PDB file of C-alpha atoms in Angstrom:
ATOM      1  CA  MET A  13      -8.428  27.301 -10.921  1.00 46.00           C
ATOM      2  CA  SER A  14      -5.442  25.140 -11.875  1.00 46.00           C
ATOM      3  CA  ARG A  15      -4.589  21.877 -10.217  1.00 43.00           C
ATOM      4  CA  GLU A  16      -1.094  20.900  -9.200  1.00 45.00           C
ATOM      5  CA  PRO A  17       0.110  17.684 -10.892  1.00 40.00           C
ATOM      6  CA  ARG A  18      -0.229  14.699  -8.600  1.00 38.00           C
ATOM      7  CA  THR A  19       3.049  13.025  -7.829  1.00 39.00           C
ATOM      8  CA  VAL A  20       3.745   9.707  -6.207  1.00 41.00           C
ATOM      9  CA  PRO A  21       6.993   9.487  -4.272  1.00 44.00           C
ATOM     10  CA  PRO A  22       9.246   6.681  -5.518  1.00 49.00           C
ATOM     11  CA  VAL A  23       9.678   3.651  -3.302  1.00 51.00           C
ATOM     12  CA  ALA A  24      13.327   2.633  -3.204  1.00 52.00           C
ATOM     13  CA  ASN A  25      14.017  -0.881  -4.462  1.00 58.00           C
ATOM     14  CA  GLN A  26      10.345  -1.811  -4.601  1.00 73.00           C
ATOM     15  CA  ARG A  27       9.999  -5.253  -6.171  1.00 81.00           C
ATOM     16  CA  ILE A  28       7.417  -5.439  -8.964  1.00 87.00           C
ATOM     17  CA  ASP A  29       5.132  -8.490  -9.044  1.00 87.00           C
ATOM     18  CA  LEU A  30       1.895  -8.185 -11.030  1.00 86.00           C
ATOM     19  CA  VAL A  31      -0.340 -11.173 -11.773  1.00 84.00           C
ATOM     20  CA  GLY A  32      -3.117 -11.365 -14.344  1.00 80.00           C
ATOM     21  CA  THR A  33      -5.302 -14.324 -15.261  1.00 77.00           C
ATOM     22  CA  ARG A  34      -2.961 -15.579 -18.002  1.00 77.00           C
ATOM     23  CA  VAL A  35       0.354 -13.764 -17.497  1.00 82.00           C
ATOM     24  CA  GLY A  36       2.449 -12.258 -14.738  1.00 87.00           C
ATOM     25  CA  LEU A  37       5.063  -9.511 -14.675  1.00 91.00           C
ATOM     26  CA  ARG A  38       7.921  -9.671 -12.191  1.00 94.00           C
ATOM     27  CA  GLU A  39      11.509  -8.619 -11.659  1.00 95.00           C
ATOM     28  CA  PHE A  40      14.185 -10.759 -13.327  1.00 96.00           C
ATOM     29  CA  THR A  41      16.439 -13.127 -11.388  1.00 95.00           C
ATOM     30  CA  ARG A  42      19.668 -14.848 -12.448  1.00 95.00           C
ATOM     31  CA  ASP A  43      17.655 -18.093 -12.747  1.00 95.00           C
ATOM     32  CA  ASP A  44      15.910 -16.568 -15.783  1.00 96.00           C
ATOM     33  CA  LEU A  45      18.895 -16.981 -18.121  1.00 97.00           C
ATOM     34  CA  ASP A  46      17.406 -19.932 -20.040  1.00 96.00           C
ATOM     35  CA  GLY A  47      14.164 -18.062 -20.684  1.00 95.00           C
ATOM     36  CA  VAL A  48      15.928 -14.850 -21.661  1.00 96.00           C
ATOM     37  CA  TYR A  49      18.202 -16.731 -24.051  1.00 97.00           C
ATOM     38  CA  ARG A  50      15.211 -18.550 -25.584  1.00 95.00           C
ATOM     39  CA  ILE A  51      13.828 -15.118 -26.495  1.00 95.00           C
ATOM     40  CA  VAL A  52      16.867 -13.022 -27.471  1.00 95.00           C
ATOM     41  CA  GLY A  53      18.680 -15.951 -29.091  1.00 96.00           C
ATOM     42  CA  ASP A  54      15.761 -16.764 -31.421  1.00 95.00           C
ATOM     43  CA  GLU A  55      15.881 -15.123 -34.855  1.00 95.00           C
ATOM     44  CA  ARG A  56      12.101 -15.540 -35.174  1.00 92.00           C
ATOM     45  CA  VAL A  57      11.749 -13.128 -32.260  1.00 91.00           C
ATOM     46  CA  THR A  58      14.678 -10.766 -32.878  1.00 91.00           C
ATOM     47  CA  ALA A  59      13.577 -10.224 -36.490  1.00 90.00           C
ATOM     48  CA  HIS A  60      10.971  -7.894 -34.922  1.00 86.00           C
ATOM     49  CA  LEU A  61      13.338  -6.254 -32.407  1.00 88.00           C
ATOM     50  CA  ALA A  62      16.025  -3.578 -32.654  1.00 89.00           C
ATOM     51  CA  PHE A  63      18.860  -6.113 -32.316  1.00 91.00           C
ATOM     52  CA  ASP A  64      19.986  -9.384 -33.884  1.00 94.00           C
ATOM     53  CA  ALA A  65      19.864 -12.753 -32.142  1.00 95.00           C
ATOM     54  CA  ARG A  66      22.281 -12.939 -29.216  1.00 96.00           C
ATOM     55  CA  THR A  67      24.509 -15.699 -27.877  1.00 97.00           C
ATOM     56  CA  ARG A  68      23.937 -17.278 -24.467  1.00 97.00           C
ATOM     57  CA  ASP A  69      26.849 -15.224 -23.092  1.00 98.00           C
ATOM     58  CA  ASP A  70      25.285 -12.059 -24.555  1.00 97.00           C
ATOM     59  CA  ALA A  71      21.948 -12.994 -22.950  1.00 97.00           C
ATOM     60  CA  GLY A  72      23.717 -13.437 -19.599  1.00 97.00           C
ATOM     61  CA  ALA A  73      25.354 -10.025 -19.893  1.00 97.00           C
ATOM     62  CA  MET A  74      22.001  -8.495 -20.827  1.00 96.00           C
ATOM     63  CA  LEU A  75      20.345 -10.121 -17.811  1.00 97.00           C
ATOM     64  CA  ASP A  76      23.127  -8.897 -15.494  1.00 97.00           C
ATOM     65  CA  ALA A  77      22.698  -5.345 -16.834  1.00 96.00           C
ATOM     66  CA  ILE A  78      18.914  -5.505 -16.374  1.00 96.00           C
ATOM     67  CA  MET A  79      19.283  -6.596 -12.752  1.00 95.00           C
ATOM     68  CA  GLU A  80      21.910  -3.915 -12.112  1.00 95.00           C
ATOM     69  CA  ARG A  81      19.665  -1.158 -13.518  1.00 92.00           C
ATOM     70  CA  ALA A  82      16.794  -2.463 -11.351  1.00 93.00           C
ATOM     71  CA  ARG A  83      18.860  -1.520  -8.291  1.00 91.00           C
ATOM     72  CA  ALA A  84      19.419   2.063  -9.476  1.00 90.00           C
ATOM     73  CA  GLU A  85      17.901   4.873  -7.451  1.00 87.00           C
ATOM     74  CA  PRO A  86      15.988   6.477  -8.905  1.00 86.00           C
ATOM     75  CA  ARG A  87      15.024   3.912 -11.509  1.00 87.00           C
ATOM     76  CA  SER A  88      14.923   5.143 -15.080  1.00 88.00           C
ATOM     77  CA  GLU A  89      13.582   1.914 -16.572  1.00 90.00           C
ATOM     78  CA  TYR A  90      11.717  -1.215 -15.645  1.00 92.00           C
ATOM     79  CA  HIS A  91      12.614  -4.456 -17.416  1.00 94.00           C
ATOM     80  CA  LEU A  92      10.102  -7.069 -16.246  1.00 95.00           C
ATOM     81  CA  ALA A  93       9.911 -10.783 -16.915  1.00 95.00           C
ATOM     82  CA  VAL A  94       6.671 -12.061 -18.452  1.00 91.00           C
ATOM     83  CA  THR A  95       5.544 -15.440 -17.131  1.00 90.00           C
ATOM     84  CA  ALA A  96       2.622 -17.582 -18.267  1.00 84.00           C
ATOM     85  CA  LYS A  97      -0.035 -18.313 -15.649  1.00 78.00           C
ATOM     86  CA  GLY A  98      -2.666 -21.038 -15.495  1.00 65.00           C
ATOM     87  CA  GLU A  99      -2.787 -24.813 -15.359  1.00 56.00           C
ATOM     88  CA  GLY A 100       0.478 -26.595 -16.005  1.00 59.00           C
ATOM     89  CA  THR A 101       2.600 -23.444 -16.082  1.00 61.00           C
ATOM     90  CA  SER A 102       5.682 -22.531 -14.121  1.00 72.00           C
ATOM     91  CA  ASP A 103       7.393 -19.248 -13.299  1.00 82.00           C
ATOM     92  CA  GLU A 104       9.413 -19.635 -16.494  1.00 88.00           C
ATOM     93  CA  VAL A 105      10.115 -16.481 -18.506  1.00 92.00           C
ATOM     94  CA  VAL A 106       8.223 -16.420 -21.814  1.00 91.00           C
ATOM     95  CA  GLY A 107       8.763 -12.751 -22.596  1.00 92.00           C
ATOM     96  CA  PHE A 108       9.867  -9.410 -21.286  1.00 93.00           C
ATOM     97  CA  VAL A 109       8.587  -5.890 -21.136  1.00 92.00           C
ATOM     98  CA  ARG A 110      10.573  -2.667 -20.829  1.00 92.00           C
ATOM     99  CA  LEU A 111       9.231   0.642 -19.606  1.00 89.00           C
ATOM    100  CA  GLY A 112      11.797   3.386 -20.154  1.00 91.00           C
ATOM    101  CA  LEU A 113      10.784   6.462 -18.190  1.00 89.00           C
ATOM    102  CA  THR A 114      10.870   9.492 -20.465  1.00 85.00           C
ATOM    103  CA  GLY A 115       9.269  12.298 -18.498  1.00 78.00           C
ATOM    104  CA  VAL A 116       6.550  13.156 -16.079  1.00 80.00           C
ATOM    105  CA  ARG A 117       4.117  10.218 -16.029  1.00 78.00           C
ATOM    106  CA  ALA A 118       5.369   8.976 -19.412  1.00 85.00           C
ATOM    107  CA  ALA A 119       7.351   5.959 -20.576  1.00 87.00           C
ATOM    108  CA  LYS A 120       8.422   4.198 -23.755  1.00 90.00           C
ATOM    109  CA  LEU A 121       7.146   0.632 -23.959  1.00 88.00           C
ATOM    110  CA  GLY A 122       8.939  -2.278 -25.596  1.00 89.00           C
ATOM    111  CA  TYR A 123       8.345  -6.000 -25.316  1.00 87.00           C
ATOM    112  CA  ALA A 124       9.233  -9.385 -26.740  1.00 90.00           C
ATOM    113  CA  VAL A 125       7.504 -12.753 -26.423  1.00 88.00           C
ATOM    114  CA  ALA A 126       9.059 -16.160 -27.077  1.00 90.00           C
ATOM    115  CA  ALA A 127       8.068 -17.445 -30.515  1.00 88.00           C
ATOM    116  CA  ASP A 128       6.332 -20.540 -29.143  1.00 82.00           C
ATOM    117  CA  HIS A 129       4.035 -18.321 -27.047  1.00 74.00           C
ATOM    118  CA  HIS A 130       2.905 -15.931 -29.817  1.00 65.00           C
ATOM    119  CA  VAL A 131       0.050 -18.279 -30.669  1.00 52.00           C
ATOM    120  CA  ARG A 132      -1.326 -17.963 -27.149  1.00 56.00           C
ATOM    121  CA  CYS A 133      -1.862 -14.238 -27.682  1.00 49.00           C
ATOM    122  CA  LEU A 134       0.215 -13.312 -24.669  1.00 53.00           C
ATOM    123  CA  ARG A 135       0.618  -9.831 -26.069  1.00 55.00           C
ATOM    124  CA  VAL A 136      -3.097  -9.194 -25.568  1.00 56.00           C
ATOM    125  CA  GLN A 137      -2.967 -10.622 -22.058  1.00 60.00           C
ATOM    126  CA  LEU A 138       0.111  -8.536 -21.311  1.00 60.00           C
ATOM    127  CA  ALA A 139      -1.778  -5.384 -22.263  1.00 59.00           C
ATOM    128  CA  ASP A 140      -4.558  -6.451 -19.873  1.00 61.00           C
ATOM    129  CA  VAL A 141      -2.109  -6.738 -16.949  1.00 60.00           C
ATOM    130  CA  ARG A 142      -0.387  -3.480 -17.838  1.00 58.00           C
ATOM    131  CA  ILE A 143      -3.673  -1.518 -17.965  1.00 52.00           C
ATOM    132  CA  ARG A 144      -4.988  -2.834 -14.661  1.00 53.00           C
TER     133      ARG A 144
END
């Protein structure tokens, strides 16, 4: 007896907002330019990524493209802002995560975290939010 694969119908323009104990994942806004630039403009971070450090203008163009792709129907990727949670934190972007949909119930995962937040082990916390 074979089972049919379970499918979940997509929800058009559904806003993503996930909160863990130490980090949150949410959609990007134009107000995130400073945080995005702090990540993609830092050679300490981009040394581990597939691209070199970017200018502030490049970061703005990247952010615009991310927000445009978030409005696509159906969505083929999810670029989400990573924010630190806890005492004394704000909604400031300290990283990003990208899920590029590649097939049925599969995605490629990429992420970057601002250099000054590596010490806080946000990558481990990010995995915790993603798994839940």
